[in-house]
PDB file of C-alpha atoms in Angstrom:
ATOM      1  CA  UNK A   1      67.035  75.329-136.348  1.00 66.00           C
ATOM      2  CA  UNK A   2      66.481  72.646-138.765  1.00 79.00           C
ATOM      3  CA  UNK A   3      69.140  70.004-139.273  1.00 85.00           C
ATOM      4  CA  UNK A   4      72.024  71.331-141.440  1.00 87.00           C
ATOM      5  CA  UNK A   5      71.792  74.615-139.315  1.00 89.00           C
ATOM      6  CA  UNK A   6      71.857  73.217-136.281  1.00 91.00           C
ATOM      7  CA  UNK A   7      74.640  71.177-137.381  1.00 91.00           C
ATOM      8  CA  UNK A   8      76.930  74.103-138.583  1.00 93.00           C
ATOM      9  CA  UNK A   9      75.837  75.795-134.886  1.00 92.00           C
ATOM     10  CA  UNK A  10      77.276  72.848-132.666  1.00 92.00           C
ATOM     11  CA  UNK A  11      80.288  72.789-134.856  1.00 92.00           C
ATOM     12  CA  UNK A  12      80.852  76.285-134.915  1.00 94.00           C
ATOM     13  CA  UNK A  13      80.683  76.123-131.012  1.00 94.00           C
ATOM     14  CA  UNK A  14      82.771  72.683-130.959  1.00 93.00           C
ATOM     15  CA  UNK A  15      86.083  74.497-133.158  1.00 93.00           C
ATOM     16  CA  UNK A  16      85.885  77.919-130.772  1.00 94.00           C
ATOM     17  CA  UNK A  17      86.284  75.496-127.510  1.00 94.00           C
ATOM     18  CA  UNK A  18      88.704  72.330-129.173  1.00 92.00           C
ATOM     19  CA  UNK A  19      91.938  74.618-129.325  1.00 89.00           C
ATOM     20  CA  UNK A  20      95.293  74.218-128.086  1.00 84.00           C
ATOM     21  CA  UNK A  21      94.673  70.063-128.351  1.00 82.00           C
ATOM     22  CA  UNK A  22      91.607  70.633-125.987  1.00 88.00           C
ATOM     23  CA  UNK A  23      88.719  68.454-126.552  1.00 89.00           C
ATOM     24  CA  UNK A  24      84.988  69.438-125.615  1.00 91.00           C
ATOM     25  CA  UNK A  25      82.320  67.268-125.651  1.00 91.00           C
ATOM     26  CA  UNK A  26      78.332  67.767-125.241  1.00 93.00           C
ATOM     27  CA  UNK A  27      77.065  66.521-121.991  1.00 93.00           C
ATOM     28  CA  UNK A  28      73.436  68.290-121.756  1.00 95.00           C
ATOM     29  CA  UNK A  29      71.388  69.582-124.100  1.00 96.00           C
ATOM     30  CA  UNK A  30      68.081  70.953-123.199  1.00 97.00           C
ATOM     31  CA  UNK A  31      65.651  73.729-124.716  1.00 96.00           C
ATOM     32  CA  UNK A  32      62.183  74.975-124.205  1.00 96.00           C
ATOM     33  CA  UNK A  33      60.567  77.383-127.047  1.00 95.00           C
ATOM     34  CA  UNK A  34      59.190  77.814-130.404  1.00 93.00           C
ATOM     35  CA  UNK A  35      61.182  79.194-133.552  1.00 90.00           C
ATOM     36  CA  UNK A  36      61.326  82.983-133.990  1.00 90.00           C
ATOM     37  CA  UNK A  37      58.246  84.372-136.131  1.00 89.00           C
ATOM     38  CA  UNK A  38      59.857  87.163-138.433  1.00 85.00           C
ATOM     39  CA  UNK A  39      57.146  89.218-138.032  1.00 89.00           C
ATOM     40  CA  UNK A  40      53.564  89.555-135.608  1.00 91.00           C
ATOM     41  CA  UNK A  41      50.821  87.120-136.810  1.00 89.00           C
ATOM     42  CA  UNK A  42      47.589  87.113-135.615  1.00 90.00           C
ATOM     43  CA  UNK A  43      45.640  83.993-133.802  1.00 88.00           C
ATOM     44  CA  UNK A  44      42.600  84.022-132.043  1.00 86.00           C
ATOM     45  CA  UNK A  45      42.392  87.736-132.703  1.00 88.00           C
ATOM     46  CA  UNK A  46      45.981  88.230-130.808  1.00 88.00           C
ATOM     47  CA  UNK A  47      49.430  89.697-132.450  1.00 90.00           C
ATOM     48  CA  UNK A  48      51.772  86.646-131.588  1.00 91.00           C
ATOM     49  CA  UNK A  49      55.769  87.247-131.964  1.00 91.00           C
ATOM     50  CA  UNK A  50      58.003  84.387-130.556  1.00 92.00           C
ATOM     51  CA  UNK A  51      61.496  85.037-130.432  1.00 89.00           C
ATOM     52  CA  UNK A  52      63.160  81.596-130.272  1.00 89.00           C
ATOM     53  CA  UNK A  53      64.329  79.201-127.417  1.00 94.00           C
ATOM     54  CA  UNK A  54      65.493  79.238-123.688  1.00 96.00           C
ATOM     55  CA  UNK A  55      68.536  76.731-124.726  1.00 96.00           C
ATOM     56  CA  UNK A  56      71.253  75.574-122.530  1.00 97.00           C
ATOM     57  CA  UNK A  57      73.774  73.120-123.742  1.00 96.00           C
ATOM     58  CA  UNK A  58      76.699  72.053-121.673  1.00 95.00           C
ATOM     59  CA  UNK A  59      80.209  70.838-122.582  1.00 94.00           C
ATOM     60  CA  UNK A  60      83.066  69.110-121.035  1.00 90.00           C
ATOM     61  CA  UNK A  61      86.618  69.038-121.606  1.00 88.00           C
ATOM     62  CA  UNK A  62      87.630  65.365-121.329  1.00 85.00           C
ATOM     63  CA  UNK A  63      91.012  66.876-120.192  1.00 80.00           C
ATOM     64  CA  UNK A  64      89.603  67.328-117.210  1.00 70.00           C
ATOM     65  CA  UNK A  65      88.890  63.822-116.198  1.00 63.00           C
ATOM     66  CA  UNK A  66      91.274  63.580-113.747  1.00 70.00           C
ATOM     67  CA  UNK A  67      89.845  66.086-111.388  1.00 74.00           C
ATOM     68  CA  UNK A  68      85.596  64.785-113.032  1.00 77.00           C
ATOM     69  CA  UNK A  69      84.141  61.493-112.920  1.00 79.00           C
ATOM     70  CA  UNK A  70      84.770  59.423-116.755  1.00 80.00           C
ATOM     71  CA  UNK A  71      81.759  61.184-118.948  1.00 81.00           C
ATOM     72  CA  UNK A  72      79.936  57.754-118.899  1.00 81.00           C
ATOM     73  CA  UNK A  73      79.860  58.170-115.193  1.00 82.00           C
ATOM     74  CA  UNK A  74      78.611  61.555-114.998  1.00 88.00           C
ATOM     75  CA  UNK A  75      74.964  61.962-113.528  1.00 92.00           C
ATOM     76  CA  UNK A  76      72.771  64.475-115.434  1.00 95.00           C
ATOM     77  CA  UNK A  77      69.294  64.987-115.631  1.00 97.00           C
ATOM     78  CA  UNK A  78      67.654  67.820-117.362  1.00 98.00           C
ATOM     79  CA  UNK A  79      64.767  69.700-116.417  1.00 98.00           C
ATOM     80  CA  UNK A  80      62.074  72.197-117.670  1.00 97.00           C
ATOM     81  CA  UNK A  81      59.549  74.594-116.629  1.00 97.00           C
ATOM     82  CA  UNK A  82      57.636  77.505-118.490  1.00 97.00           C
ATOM     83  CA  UNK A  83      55.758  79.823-117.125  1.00 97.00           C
ATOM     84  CA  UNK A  84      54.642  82.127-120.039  1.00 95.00           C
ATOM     85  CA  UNK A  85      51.104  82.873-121.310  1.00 91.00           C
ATOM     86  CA  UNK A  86      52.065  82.998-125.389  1.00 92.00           C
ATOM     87  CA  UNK A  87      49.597  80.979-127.925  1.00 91.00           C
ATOM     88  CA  UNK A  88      51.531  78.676-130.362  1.00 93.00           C
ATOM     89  CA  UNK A  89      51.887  79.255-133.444  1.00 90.00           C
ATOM     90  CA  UNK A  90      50.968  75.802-134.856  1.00 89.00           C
ATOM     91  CA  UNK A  91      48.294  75.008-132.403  1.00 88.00           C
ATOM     92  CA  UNK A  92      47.165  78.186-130.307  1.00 82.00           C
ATOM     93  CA  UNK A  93      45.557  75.856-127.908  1.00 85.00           C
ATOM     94  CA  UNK A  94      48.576  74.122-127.184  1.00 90.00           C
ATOM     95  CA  UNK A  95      50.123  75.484-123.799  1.00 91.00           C
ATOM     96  CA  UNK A  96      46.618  75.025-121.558  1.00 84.00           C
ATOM     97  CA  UNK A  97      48.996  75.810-118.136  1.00 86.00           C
ATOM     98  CA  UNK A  98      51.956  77.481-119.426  1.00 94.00           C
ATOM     99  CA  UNK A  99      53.572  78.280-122.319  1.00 94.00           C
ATOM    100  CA  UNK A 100      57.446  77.748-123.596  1.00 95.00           C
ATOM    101  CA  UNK A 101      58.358  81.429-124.262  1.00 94.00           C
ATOM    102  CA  UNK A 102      58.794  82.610-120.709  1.00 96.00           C
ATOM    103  CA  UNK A 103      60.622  79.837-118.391  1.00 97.00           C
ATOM    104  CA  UNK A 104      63.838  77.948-117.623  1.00 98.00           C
ATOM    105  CA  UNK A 105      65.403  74.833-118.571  1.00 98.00           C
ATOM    106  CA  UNK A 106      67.880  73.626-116.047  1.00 98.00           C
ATOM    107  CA  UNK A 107      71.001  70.793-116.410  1.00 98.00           C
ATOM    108  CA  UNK A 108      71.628  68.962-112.945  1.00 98.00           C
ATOM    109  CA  UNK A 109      74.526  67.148-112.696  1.00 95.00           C
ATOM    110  CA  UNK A 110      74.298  65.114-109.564  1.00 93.00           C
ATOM    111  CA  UNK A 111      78.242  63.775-109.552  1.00 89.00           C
ATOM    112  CA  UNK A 112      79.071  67.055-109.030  1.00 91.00           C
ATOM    113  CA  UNK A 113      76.014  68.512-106.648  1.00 95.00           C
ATOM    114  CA  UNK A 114      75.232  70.944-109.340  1.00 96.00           C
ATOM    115  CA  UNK A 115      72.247  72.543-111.060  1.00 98.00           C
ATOM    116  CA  UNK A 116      72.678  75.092-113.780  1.00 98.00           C
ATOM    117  CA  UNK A 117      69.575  77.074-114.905  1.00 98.00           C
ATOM    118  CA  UNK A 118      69.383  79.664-118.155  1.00 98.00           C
ATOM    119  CA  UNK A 119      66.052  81.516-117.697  1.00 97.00           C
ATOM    120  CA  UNK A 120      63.602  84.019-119.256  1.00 97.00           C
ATOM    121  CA  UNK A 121      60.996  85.454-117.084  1.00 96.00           C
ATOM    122  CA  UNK A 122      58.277  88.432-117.760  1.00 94.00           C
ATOM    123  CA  UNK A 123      59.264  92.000-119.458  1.00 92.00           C
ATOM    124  CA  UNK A 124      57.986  95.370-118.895  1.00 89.00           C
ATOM    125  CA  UNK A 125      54.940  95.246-121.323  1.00 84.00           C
ATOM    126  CA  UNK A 126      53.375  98.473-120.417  1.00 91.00           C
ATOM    127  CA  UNK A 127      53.664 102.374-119.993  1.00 94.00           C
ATOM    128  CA  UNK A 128      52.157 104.416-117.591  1.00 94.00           C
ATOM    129  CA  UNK A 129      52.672 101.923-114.575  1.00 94.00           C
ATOM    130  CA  UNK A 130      55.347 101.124-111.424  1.00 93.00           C
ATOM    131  CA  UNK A 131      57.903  98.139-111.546  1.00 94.00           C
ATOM    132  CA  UNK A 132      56.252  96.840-108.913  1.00 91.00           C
ATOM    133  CA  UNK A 133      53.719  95.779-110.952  1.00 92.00           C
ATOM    134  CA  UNK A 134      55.357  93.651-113.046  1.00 93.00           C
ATOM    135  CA  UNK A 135      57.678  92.414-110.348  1.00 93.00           C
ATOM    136  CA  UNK A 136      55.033  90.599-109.055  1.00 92.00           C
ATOM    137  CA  UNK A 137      54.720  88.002-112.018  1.00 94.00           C
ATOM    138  CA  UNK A 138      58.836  87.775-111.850  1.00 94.00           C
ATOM    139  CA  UNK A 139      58.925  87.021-108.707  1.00 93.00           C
ATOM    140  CA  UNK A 140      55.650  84.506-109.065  1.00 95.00           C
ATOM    141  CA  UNK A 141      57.660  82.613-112.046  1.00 96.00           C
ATOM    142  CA  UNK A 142      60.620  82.452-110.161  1.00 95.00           C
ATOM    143  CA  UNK A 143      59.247  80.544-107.057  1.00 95.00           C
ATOM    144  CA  UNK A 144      57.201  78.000-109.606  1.00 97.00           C
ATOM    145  CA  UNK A 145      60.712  77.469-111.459  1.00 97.00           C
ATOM    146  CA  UNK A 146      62.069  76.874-108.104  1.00 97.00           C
ATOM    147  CA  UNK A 147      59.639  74.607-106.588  1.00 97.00           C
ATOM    148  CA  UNK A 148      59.007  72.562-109.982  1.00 97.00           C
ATOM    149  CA  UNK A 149      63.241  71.994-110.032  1.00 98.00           C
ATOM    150  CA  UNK A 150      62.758  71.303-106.737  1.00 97.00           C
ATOM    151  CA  UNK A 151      60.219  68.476-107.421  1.00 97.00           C
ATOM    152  CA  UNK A 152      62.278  67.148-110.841  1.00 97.00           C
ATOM    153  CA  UNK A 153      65.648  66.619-108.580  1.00 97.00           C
ATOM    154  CA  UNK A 154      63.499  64.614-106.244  1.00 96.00           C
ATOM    155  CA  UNK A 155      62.415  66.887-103.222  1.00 96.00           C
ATOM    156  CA  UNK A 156      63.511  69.466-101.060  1.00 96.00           C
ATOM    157  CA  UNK A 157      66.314  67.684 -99.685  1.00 96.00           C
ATOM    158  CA  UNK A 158      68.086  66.657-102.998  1.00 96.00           C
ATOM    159  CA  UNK A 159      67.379  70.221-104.042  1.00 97.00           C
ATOM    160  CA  UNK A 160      68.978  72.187-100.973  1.00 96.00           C
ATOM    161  CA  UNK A 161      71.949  70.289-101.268  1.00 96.00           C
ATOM    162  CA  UNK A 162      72.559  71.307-104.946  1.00 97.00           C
ATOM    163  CA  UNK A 163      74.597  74.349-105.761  1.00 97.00           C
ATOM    164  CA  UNK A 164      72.846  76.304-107.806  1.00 97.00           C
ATOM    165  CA  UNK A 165      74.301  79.256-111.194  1.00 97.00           C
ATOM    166  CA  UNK A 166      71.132  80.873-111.959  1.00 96.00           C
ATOM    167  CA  UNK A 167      71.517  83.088-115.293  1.00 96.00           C
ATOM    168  CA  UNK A 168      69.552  84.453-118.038  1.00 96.00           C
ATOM    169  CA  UNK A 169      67.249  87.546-118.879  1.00 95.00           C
ATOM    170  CA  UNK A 170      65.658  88.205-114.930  1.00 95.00           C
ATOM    171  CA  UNK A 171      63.765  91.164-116.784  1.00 95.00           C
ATOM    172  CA  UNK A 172      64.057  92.759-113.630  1.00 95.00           C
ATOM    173  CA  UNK A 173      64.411  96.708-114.343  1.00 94.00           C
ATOM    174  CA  UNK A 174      66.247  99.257-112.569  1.00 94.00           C
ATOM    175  CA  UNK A 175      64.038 102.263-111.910  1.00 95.00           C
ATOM    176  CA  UNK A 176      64.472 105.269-110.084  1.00 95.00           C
ATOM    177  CA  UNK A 177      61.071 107.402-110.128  1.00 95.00           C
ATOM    178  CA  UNK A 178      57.769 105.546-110.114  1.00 94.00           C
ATOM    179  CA  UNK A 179      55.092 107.782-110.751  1.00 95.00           C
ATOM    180  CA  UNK A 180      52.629 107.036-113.726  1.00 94.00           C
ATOM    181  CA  UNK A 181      54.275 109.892-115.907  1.00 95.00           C
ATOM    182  CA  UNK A 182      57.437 109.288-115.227  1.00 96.00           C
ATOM    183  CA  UNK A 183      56.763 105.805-115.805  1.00 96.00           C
ATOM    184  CA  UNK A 184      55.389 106.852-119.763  1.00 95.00           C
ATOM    185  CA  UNK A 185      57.691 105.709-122.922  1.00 94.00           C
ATOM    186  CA  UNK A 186      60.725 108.507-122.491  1.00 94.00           C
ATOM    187  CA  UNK A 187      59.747 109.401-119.186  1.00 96.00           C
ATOM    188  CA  UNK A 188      61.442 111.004-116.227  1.00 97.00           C
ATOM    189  CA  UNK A 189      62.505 107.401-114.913  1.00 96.00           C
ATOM    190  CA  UNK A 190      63.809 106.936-118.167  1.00 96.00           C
ATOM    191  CA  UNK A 191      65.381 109.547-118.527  1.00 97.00           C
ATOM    192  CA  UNK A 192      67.047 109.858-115.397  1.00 97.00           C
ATOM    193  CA  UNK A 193      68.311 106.179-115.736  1.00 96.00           C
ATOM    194  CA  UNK A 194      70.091 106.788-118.944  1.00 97.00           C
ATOM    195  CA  UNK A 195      71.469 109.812-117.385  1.00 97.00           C
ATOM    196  CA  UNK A 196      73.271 107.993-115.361  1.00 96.00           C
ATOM    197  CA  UNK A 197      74.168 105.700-117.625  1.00 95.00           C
ATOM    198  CA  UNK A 198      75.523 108.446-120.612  1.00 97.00           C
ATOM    199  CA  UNK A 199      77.890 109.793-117.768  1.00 96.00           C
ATOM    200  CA  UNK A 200      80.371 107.450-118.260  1.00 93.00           C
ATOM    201  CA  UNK A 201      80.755 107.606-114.526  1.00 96.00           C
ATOM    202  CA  UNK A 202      81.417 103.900-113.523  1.00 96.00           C
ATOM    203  CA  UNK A 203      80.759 104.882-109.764  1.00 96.00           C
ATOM    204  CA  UNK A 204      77.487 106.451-110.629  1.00 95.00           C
ATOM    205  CA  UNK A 205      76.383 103.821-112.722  1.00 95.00           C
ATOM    206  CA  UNK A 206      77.432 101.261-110.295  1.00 94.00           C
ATOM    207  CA  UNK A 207      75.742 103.467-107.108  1.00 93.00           C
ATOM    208  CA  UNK A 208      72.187 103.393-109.503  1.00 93.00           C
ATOM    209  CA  UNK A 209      72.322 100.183-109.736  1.00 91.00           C
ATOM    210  CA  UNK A 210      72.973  98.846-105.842  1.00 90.00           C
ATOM    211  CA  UNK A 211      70.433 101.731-104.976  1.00 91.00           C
ATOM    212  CA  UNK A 212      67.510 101.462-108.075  1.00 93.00           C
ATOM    213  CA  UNK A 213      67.811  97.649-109.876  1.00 93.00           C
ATOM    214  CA  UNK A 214      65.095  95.990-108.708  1.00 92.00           C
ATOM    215  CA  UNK A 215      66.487  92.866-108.256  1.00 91.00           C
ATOM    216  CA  UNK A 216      69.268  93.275-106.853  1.00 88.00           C
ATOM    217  CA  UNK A 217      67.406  95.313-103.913  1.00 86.00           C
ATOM    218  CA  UNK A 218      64.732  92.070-103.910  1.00 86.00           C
ATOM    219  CA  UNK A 219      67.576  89.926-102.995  1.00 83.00           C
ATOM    220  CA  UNK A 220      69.212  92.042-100.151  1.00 80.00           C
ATOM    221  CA  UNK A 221      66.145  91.709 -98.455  1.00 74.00           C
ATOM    222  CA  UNK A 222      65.299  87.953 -99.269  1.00 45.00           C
ATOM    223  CA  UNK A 223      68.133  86.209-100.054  1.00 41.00           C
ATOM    224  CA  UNK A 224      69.611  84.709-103.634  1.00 43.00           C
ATOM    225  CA  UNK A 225      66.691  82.317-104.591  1.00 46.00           C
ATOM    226  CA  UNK A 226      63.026  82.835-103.456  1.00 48.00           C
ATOM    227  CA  UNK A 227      61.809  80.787-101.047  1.00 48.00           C
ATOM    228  CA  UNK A 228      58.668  78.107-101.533  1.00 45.00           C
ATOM    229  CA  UNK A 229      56.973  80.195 -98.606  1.00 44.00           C
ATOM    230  CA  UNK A 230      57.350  83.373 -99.719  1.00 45.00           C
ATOM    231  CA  UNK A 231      54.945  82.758-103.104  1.00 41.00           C
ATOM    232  CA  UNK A 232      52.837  85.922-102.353  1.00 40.00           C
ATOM    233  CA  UNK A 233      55.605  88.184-101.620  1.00 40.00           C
ATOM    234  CA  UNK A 234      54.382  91.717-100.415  1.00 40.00           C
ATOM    235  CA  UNK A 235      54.219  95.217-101.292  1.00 39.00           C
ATOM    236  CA  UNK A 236      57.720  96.621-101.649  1.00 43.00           C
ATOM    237  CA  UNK A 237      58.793  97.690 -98.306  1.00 39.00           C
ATOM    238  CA  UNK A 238      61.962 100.054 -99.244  1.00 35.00           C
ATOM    239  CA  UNK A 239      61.719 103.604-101.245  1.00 34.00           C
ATOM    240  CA  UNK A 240      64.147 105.507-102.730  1.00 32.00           C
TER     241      UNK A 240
END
């Protein structure tokens, strides 16, 4: 955003909140990214599209002070990490280990043993081939975030005491039939997916997703947030 826009977006943010004689203020601010490209544009023989920023910005409501430290007494530190493969559009060369448009940007705030994270990690960027393929680079990205946070809070100890909100776009799918032509664009796994979905049967939709979302059945078996030792995880271990 350049300045006047950016300026109308804080405000526009800073009204919605300040209501009822509340009063919000910007603690964190932090963003990774490049601005959206409205169309593809080729560099180094490559169709480049970005689609904006991983942004988080935090806010407190000085009400609150009695139950928070004063706001000049509040420790925050913010922290990045990409993990994408995108050229830039103003100097393709740019990113030589990893690129801004896959990633996370993280706000720790140490007064109150708490790190918030807003992430973007790999899509589906193929037909024709199982989750599990691109599971594997999810699941990579999310162990370098991890370990990289780890290092920017000061080590593993630091880090394990934090309490961690995780959110963003996982890009983890859910997916019910693997084969390669189910897995084509309309497919059977498609299509049996959004059959569940077009039922309007909250049970069903909720059963698909406990039984089929690939994340969710990732962290059954491994727990909320990867662990440094599992950075090669295996071959998925549970069907149907």
């Amino acid at each position: 955003l350049n300045k006047h826009d950016e300026f109308k977006f804080m405000n526009v943010i800073l009204e919605a909140l300040n209501v009822g004689g509340r009063n919000y203020e910007v603690v964190a601010d932090v963003s990774i990214g490049e601005p959206p490209t409205s169309q593809k544009v080729e560099i180094d023989g490559k169709k480049v599209e970005w689609y904006g920023f991983i942004r988080s910005i935090v806010f407190v409501n000085t009400q609150n002070q009695g139950r928070l430290p004063p706001l000049e007494e509040l420790k925050v530190k913010t922290l990045v990490c990409p993990v994408g493969e995108k050229l830039s559009m103003f100097e393709p060369h740019k990113y030589e280990d990893a690129a801004p448009d896959k990633g996370a940007v993280g706000v720790c705030i140490e007064s109150l043993g708490l790190l918030l994270v807003s992430l973007h990690l790999s899509g589906t960027n193929k037909y024709g081939l199982p989750e599990m393929h691109f599971d594997r680079d999810r699941k990579q990205q999310l162990h370098k975030i991890s370990k990289t946070f780890e290092e920017q809070v000061g080590g593993a100890e630091a880090y394990a005491k934090l309490k961690k909100v995780v959110m963003g776009d996982y890009n983890f799918r859910c997916e019910m039939k693997s084969a390669p032509e189910d897995k084509e664009k309309g497919g059977g796994d498609w299509k049996a997916v959004d059959a569940e979905v077009m039922s309007g049967d909250s049970a069903r939709v909720q059963t698909a997703f406990f039984k089929y979302d690939r994340l969710q059945r990732w962290m059954v078996g491994q727990g909320e947030w990867p662990r440094h030792e599992d950075s090669h995880p295996g071959e998925e271990k549970v069907e149907g």
